[in-house]
Amino acid sequence: MLWLNSGVIILSKYIKNNKDFGLQYDWKKIKHEMHQLSIPADVHNPEFLPLDAAKFFVCCSERNIGKTTNWLLLGMVMNEMYGTIPQYIRQREDMIAPKALKNLFDTILLYDYVEKVTHGRWNSVYYNSRRYYYCNVDETGQMIEKAEQHFMFVCSIEGAEMLKSSYNAPMGDLIIFDEFIGRMYYPNEFVLFADLCKTIIRGRRSPIIAMLANTINPHSPYYNEMSIKDDFEKLNQGDSKIVTTQAGTRIYIEIVGATAEKKEKNSVINRLFFGFKNPLLGAITGESTWSIKEYQHIPELKENEDVHVISRQLYVLYSGKLVRLDIVLHSTLGRCIYAHWANKTYKDSIILTNEYRTDSRYMYRYGSGLVEKFLKNMLAENRVYYATNDVGCLLDAYFAYIKQLHI
């Protein structure tokens, strides 16, 4: 297969000479073309990732570090060299509406990357019917010419069912799931995402999948679903590794760290605009990896105070983590809940979960009857106290998940 686009000629080969397996990408040549774009050194750049060593690339970081822009550039280079049609994915349909994506290519346009990638053939892009096309615009921004073939397709997990039987993407070898850690995790979201990837991939071996996030929730169910949770929790900013699942899927994971140049820029901006004592700003300022708020901790007993434990039966199981909700009677605070990490349950335990019920101890979501009523009252009256902020973060994620189900 001879591919000729705007000046780059690639003699394409198929994996094991089998067209059904997809194209054999020469990542060295692709990275060379990426290098010609002179992407700034202080941003995330997939040019330096082991693109031939894994199929999933999970990259999380603070904001404004170039993840989305530079993965889009990689897709554009692959399109130019091989005719690849990147598949850009978001969670919901409203996230891919024209008004939501109107600024997606702003940085790429600002720095004339369209002209650089297409060797001067095109100078802009436009979005129509879930597809991005190259075009040329004049000095006033008026479109004067447009490409017939789109260079990127856009879809959502929410709308994936509509694509399942009719959509074909034989050149959809780069899948970009942007901001995959959202404020909400929808029921069976990872399964729906995997199903969408299957629709795109079909039987090819050639695709790679990028999952990008401005890290919000360290307890995202995605980590657990992908069997990378334990490895991910051990990473610090700037760390990366390749994880191989028990079934053999290779996943590159990274918490993208800011370079010295980026840190210096951030320090100036933080001093000007975000010099507030609020731990929630950590993931915005780059001073922490995770965005975790301060929760009310289990209080230390004062003189003449005491606590009587009423029950240690209630647990929450979410994203592979177990939390015990001790029901206590505090001499000053009254009846409340003390939440701790736990590592085992018992025969008389009551386990609230959104996962599979494996025996009669498990109750779905808030539970039912007196359990549900009691728990909702405790939450509404702010009578839950946490051993650590991390425990509070996980429970927040769990209750946010079940609340969105309108239960």
mmCIF file of C-alpha atoms in Angstrom, residues 93-284:
data_model
loop_
_atom_site.group_PDB
_atom_site.id
_atom_site.type_symbol
_atom_site.label_atom_id
_atom_site.label_comp_id
_atom_site.label_asym_id
_atom_site.label_seq_id
_atom_site.Cartn_x
_atom_site.Cartn_y
_atom_site.Cartn_z
ATOM 1 C CA GLU A 93 -23.140 13.559 23.822
ATOM 2 C CA ASP A 94 -23.254 17.155 25.064
ATOM 3 C CA MET A 95 -19.462 17.058 25.399
ATOM 4 C CA ILE A 96 -19.050 16.570 21.647
ATOM 5 C CA ALA A 97 -21.565 19.195 20.539
ATOM 6 C CA PRO A 98 -20.040 21.944 18.358
ATOM 7 C CA LYS A 99 -20.263 24.497 21.175
ATOM 8 C CA ALA A 100 -18.359 22.156 23.498
ATOM 9 C CA LEU A 101 -15.564 21.448 21.002
ATOM 10 C CA LYS A 102 -15.193 24.880 19.452
ATOM 11 C CA ASN A 103 -11.846 25.451 21.207
ATOM 12 C CA LEU A 104 -10.401 21.945 20.874
ATOM 13 C CA PHE A 105 -7.908 22.925 18.167
ATOM 14 C CA ASP A 106 -7.169 26.463 19.379
ATOM 15 C CA THR A 107 -3.560 25.783 20.384
ATOM 16 C CA ILE A 108 -2.925 23.792 17.231
ATOM 17 C CA LEU A 109 -4.217 26.671 15.119
ATOM 18 C CA LEU A 110 -2.436 29.324 17.160
ATOM 19 C CA TYR A 111 0.952 27.749 16.479
ATOM 20 C CA ASP A 112 0.244 26.916 12.815
ATOM 21 C CA TYR A 113 0.565 23.174 13.379
ATOM 22 C CA VAL A 114 -2.020 22.400 10.674
ATOM 23 C CA GLU A 115 0.235 23.966 8.051
ATOM 24 C CA LYS A 116 3.298 22.231 9.486
ATOM 25 C CA VAL A 117 1.672 18.786 9.575
ATOM 26 C CA THR A 118 0.117 19.068 6.108
ATOM 27 C CA HIS A 119 3.230 20.689 4.610
ATOM 28 C CA GLY A 120 1.338 23.849 3.706
ATOM 29 C CA ARG A 121 -1.649 22.171 2.047
ATOM 30 C CA TRP A 122 -4.160 23.317 4.697
ATOM 31 C CA ASN A 123 -4.205 26.066 7.317
ATOM 32 C CA SER A 124 -7.284 25.417 9.464
ATOM 33 C CA VAL A 125 -9.935 22.890 10.536
ATOM 34 C CA TYR A 126 -13.709 22.780 10.797
ATOM 35 C CA TYR A 127 -16.160 20.475 12.570
ATOM 36 C CA ASN A 128 -19.260 19.028 10.961
ATOM 37 C CA SER A 129 -21.408 15.955 11.721
ATOM 38 C CA ARG A 130 -18.988 14.421 14.241
ATOM 39 C CA ARG A 131 -16.056 14.852 11.874
ATOM 40 C CA TYR A 132 -13.120 17.224 11.682
ATOM 41 C CA TYR A 133 -11.944 18.307 8.229
ATOM 42 C CA TYR A 134 -8.985 20.309 7.065
ATOM 43 C CA CYS A 135 -9.745 23.550 5.284
ATOM 44 C CA ASN A 136 -8.179 26.793 4.111
ATOM 45 C CA VAL A 137 -9.340 30.157 5.378
ATOM 46 C CA ASP A 138 -8.441 33.650 4.194
ATOM 47 C CA GLU A 139 -7.207 36.586 6.284
ATOM 48 C CA THR A 140 -10.739 37.268 7.516
ATOM 49 C CA GLY A 141 -11.296 33.684 8.665
ATOM 50 C CA GLN A 142 -13.646 32.913 5.777
ATOM 51 C CA MET A 143 -13.422 29.331 4.530
ATOM 52 C CA ILE A 144 -12.326 29.222 0.892
ATOM 53 C CA GLU A 145 -11.550 25.514 0.457
ATOM 54 C CA LYS A 146 -12.244 22.329 2.391
ATOM 55 C CA ALA A 147 -11.053 18.738 2.265
ATOM 56 C CA GLU A 148 -13.430 16.029 1.143
ATOM 57 C CA GLN A 149 -12.121 13.417 3.589
ATOM 58 C CA HIS A 150 -12.271 14.005 7.332
ATOM 59 C CA PHE A 151 -9.108 13.508 9.386
ATOM 60 C CA MET A 152 -10.772 12.767 12.752
ATOM 61 C CA PHE A 153 -14.033 11.233 13.944
ATOM 62 C CA VAL A 154 -15.720 12.232 17.213
ATOM 63 C CA CYS A 155 -18.078 10.130 19.338
ATOM 64 C CA SER A 156 -19.229 9.587 22.918
ATOM 65 C CA ILE A 157 -19.702 6.629 25.199
ATOM 66 C CA GLU A 158 -23.293 7.741 25.718
ATOM 67 C CA GLY A 159 -23.973 7.530 21.979
ATOM 68 C CA ALA A 160 -21.948 4.369 21.331
ATOM 69 C CA GLU A 161 -24.975 2.120 20.948
ATOM 70 C CA MET A 162 -25.999 4.008 17.808
ATOM 71 C CA LEU A 163 -22.638 3.196 16.213
ATOM 72 C CA LYS A 164 -22.469 -0.452 17.157
ATOM 73 C CA SER A 165 -24.096 -2.029 14.110
ATOM 74 C CA SER A 166 -23.427 0.573 11.436
ATOM 75 C CA TYR A 167 -20.091 2.276 12.086
ATOM 76 C CA ASN A 168 -16.877 1.084 10.472
ATOM 77 C CA ALA A 169 -13.480 2.656 11.061
ATOM 78 C CA PRO A 170 -10.920 0.551 9.154
ATOM 79 C CA MET A 171 -8.323 3.308 9.676
ATOM 80 C CA GLY A 172 -9.330 4.225 13.237
ATOM 81 C CA ASP A 173 -6.007 3.165 14.731
ATOM 82 C CA LEU A 174 -5.641 5.934 17.313
ATOM 83 C CA ILE A 175 -8.394 6.149 19.932
ATOM 84 C CA ILE A 176 -8.230 9.180 22.253
ATOM 85 C CA PHE A 177 -10.525 9.129 25.288
ATOM 86 C CA ASP A 178 -10.210 12.645 26.625
ATOM 87 C CA GLU A 179 -10.943 13.556 30.266
ATOM 88 C CA PHE A 180 -11.883 9.970 31.027
ATOM 89 C CA ILE A 181 -12.008 10.693 34.761
ATOM 90 C CA GLY A 182 -15.076 12.892 34.969
ATOM 91 C CA ARG A 183 -17.056 14.204 37.892
ATOM 92 C CA MET A 184 -19.292 11.181 37.515
ATOM 93 C CA TYR A 185 -18.688 7.550 36.609
ATOM 94 C CA TYR A 186 -21.735 6.189 34.851
ATOM 95 C CA PRO A 187 -23.114 2.669 35.360
ATOM 96 C CA ASN A 188 -20.907 0.110 33.584
ATOM 97 C CA GLU A 189 -18.999 2.974 31.944
ATOM 98 C CA PHE A 190 -15.779 1.037 31.436
ATOM 99 C CA VAL A 191 -17.668 -1.832 29.822
ATOM 100 C CA LEU A 192 -19.420 0.636 27.504
ATOM 101 C CA PHE A 193 -16.071 2.223 26.658
ATOM 102 C CA ALA A 194 -14.554 -1.185 25.915
ATOM 103 C CA ASP A 195 -17.549 -2.019 23.741
ATOM 104 C CA LEU A 196 -17.072 1.234 21.807
ATOM 105 C CA CYS A 197 -13.384 0.419 21.319
ATOM 106 C CA LYS A 198 -14.391 -3.001 19.999
ATOM 107 C CA THR A 199 -16.742 -1.339 17.497
ATOM 108 C CA ILE A 200 -13.851 0.809 16.271
ATOM 109 C CA ILE A 201 -11.134 -1.842 16.351
ATOM 110 C CA ARG A 202 -13.083 -4.836 15.016
ATOM 111 C CA GLY A 203 -10.412 -7.483 14.357
ATOM 112 C CA ARG A 204 -7.360 -5.261 13.835
ATOM 113 C CA ARG A 205 -4.213 -5.500 15.949
ATOM 114 C CA SER A 206 -2.857 -2.099 14.946
ATOM 115 C CA PRO A 207 -4.788 0.426 17.142
ATOM 116 C CA ILE A 208 -3.498 2.106 20.287
ATOM 117 C CA ILE A 209 -5.718 3.766 22.905
ATOM 118 C CA ALA A 210 -4.872 6.943 24.820
ATOM 119 C CA MET A 211 -6.812 7.728 27.999
ATOM 120 C CA LEU A 212 -6.164 11.267 29.210
ATOM 121 C CA ALA A 213 -7.274 12.981 32.408
ATOM 122 C CA ASN A 214 -6.788 16.030 34.557
ATOM 123 C CA THR A 215 -6.724 13.929 37.683
ATOM 124 C CA ILE A 216 -9.693 14.559 39.933
ATOM 125 C CA ASN A 217 -10.513 11.338 41.722
ATOM 126 C CA PRO A 218 -7.817 8.888 42.860
ATOM 127 C CA HIS A 219 -10.560 6.302 43.329
ATOM 128 C CA SER A 220 -11.860 6.277 39.763
ATOM 129 C CA PRO A 221 -13.403 2.883 38.988
ATOM 130 C CA TYR A 222 -11.405 2.890 35.748
ATOM 131 C CA TYR A 223 -8.232 2.041 37.676
ATOM 132 C CA ASN A 224 -9.870 -0.943 39.299
ATOM 133 C CA GLU A 225 -11.610 -2.093 36.119
ATOM 134 C CA MET A 226 -8.303 -2.020 34.228
ATOM 135 C CA SER A 227 -6.386 -3.827 36.994
ATOM 136 C CA ILE A 228 -3.966 -0.916 37.418
ATOM 137 C CA LYS A 229 -5.226 0.517 40.706
ATOM 138 C CA ASP A 230 -2.445 -0.773 42.960
ATOM 139 C CA ASP A 231 0.252 0.245 40.488
ATOM 140 C CA PHE A 232 -1.288 3.659 39.884
ATOM 141 C CA GLU A 233 -1.549 4.499 43.563
ATOM 142 C CA LYS A 234 2.208 3.993 43.943
ATOM 143 C CA LEU A 235 3.096 6.537 41.249
ATOM 144 C CA ASN A 236 4.242 10.042 42.045
ATOM 145 C CA GLN A 237 4.347 12.944 39.626
ATOM 146 C CA GLY A 238 6.753 12.144 36.806
ATOM 147 C CA ASP A 239 6.552 8.371 37.332
ATOM 148 C CA SER A 240 5.517 5.871 34.679
ATOM 149 C CA LYS A 241 5.513 2.134 34.129
ATOM 150 C CA ILE A 242 4.046 -0.566 31.898
ATOM 151 C CA VAL A 243 1.594 -2.906 33.589
ATOM 152 C CA THR A 244 0.635 -6.256 32.098
ATOM 153 C CA THR A 245 -2.758 -7.554 33.222
ATOM 154 C CA GLN A 246 -3.311 -11.202 34.087
ATOM 155 C CA ALA A 247 -4.960 -11.667 30.687
ATOM 156 C CA GLY A 248 -1.923 -10.165 28.924
ATOM 157 C CA THR A 249 -3.010 -6.598 28.048
ATOM 158 C CA ARG A 250 -0.101 -4.153 28.271
ATOM 159 C CA ILE A 251 -0.954 -0.721 29.725
ATOM 160 C CA TYR A 252 1.405 2.227 29.987
ATOM 161 C CA ILE A 253 0.509 4.382 32.988
ATOM 162 C CA GLU A 254 1.942 7.774 33.859
ATOM 163 C CA ILE A 255 1.319 10.660 36.186
ATOM 164 C CA VAL A 256 2.775 13.349 33.991
ATOM 165 C CA GLY A 257 5.095 15.600 35.936
ATOM 166 C CA ALA A 258 5.837 19.197 35.092
ATOM 167 C CA THR A 259 9.309 20.034 33.808
ATOM 168 C CA ALA A 260 11.477 22.601 35.598
ATOM 169 C CA GLU A 261 10.452 25.175 32.995
ATOM 170 C CA LYS A 262 6.771 24.392 33.502
ATOM 171 C CA LYS A 263 7.101 24.544 37.286
ATOM 172 C CA GLU A 264 8.666 27.971 37.020
ATOM 173 C CA LYS A 265 5.818 29.191 34.810
ATOM 174 C CA ASN A 266 3.284 27.634 37.183
ATOM 175 C CA SER A 267 4.836 29.273 40.230
ATOM 176 C CA VAL A 268 4.360 32.704 38.696
ATOM 177 C CA ILE A 269 0.744 32.013 37.708
ATOM 178 C CA ASN A 270 -0.020 30.416 41.075
ATOM 179 C CA ARG A 271 1.391 33.415 42.901
ATOM 180 C CA LEU A 272 -0.649 35.829 40.777
ATOM 181 C CA PHE A 273 -3.990 33.982 40.779
ATOM 182 C CA PHE A 274 -4.135 30.915 43.040
ATOM 183 C CA GLY A 275 -2.290 31.794 46.219
ATOM 184 C CA PHE A 276 -5.006 30.443 48.490
ATOM 185 C CA LYS A 277 -4.778 27.952 51.324
ATOM 186 C CA ASN A 278 -7.133 25.343 49.903
ATOM 187 C CA PRO A 279 -6.065 21.710 49.320
ATOM 188 C CA LEU A 280 -8.684 21.395 46.567
ATOM 189 C CA LEU A 281 -6.521 23.669 44.404
ATOM 190 C CA GLY A 282 -3.629 21.211 44.463
ATOM 191 C CA ALA A 283 -4.411 19.553 41.137
ATOM 192 C CA ILE A 284 -4.971 22.987 39.554
#
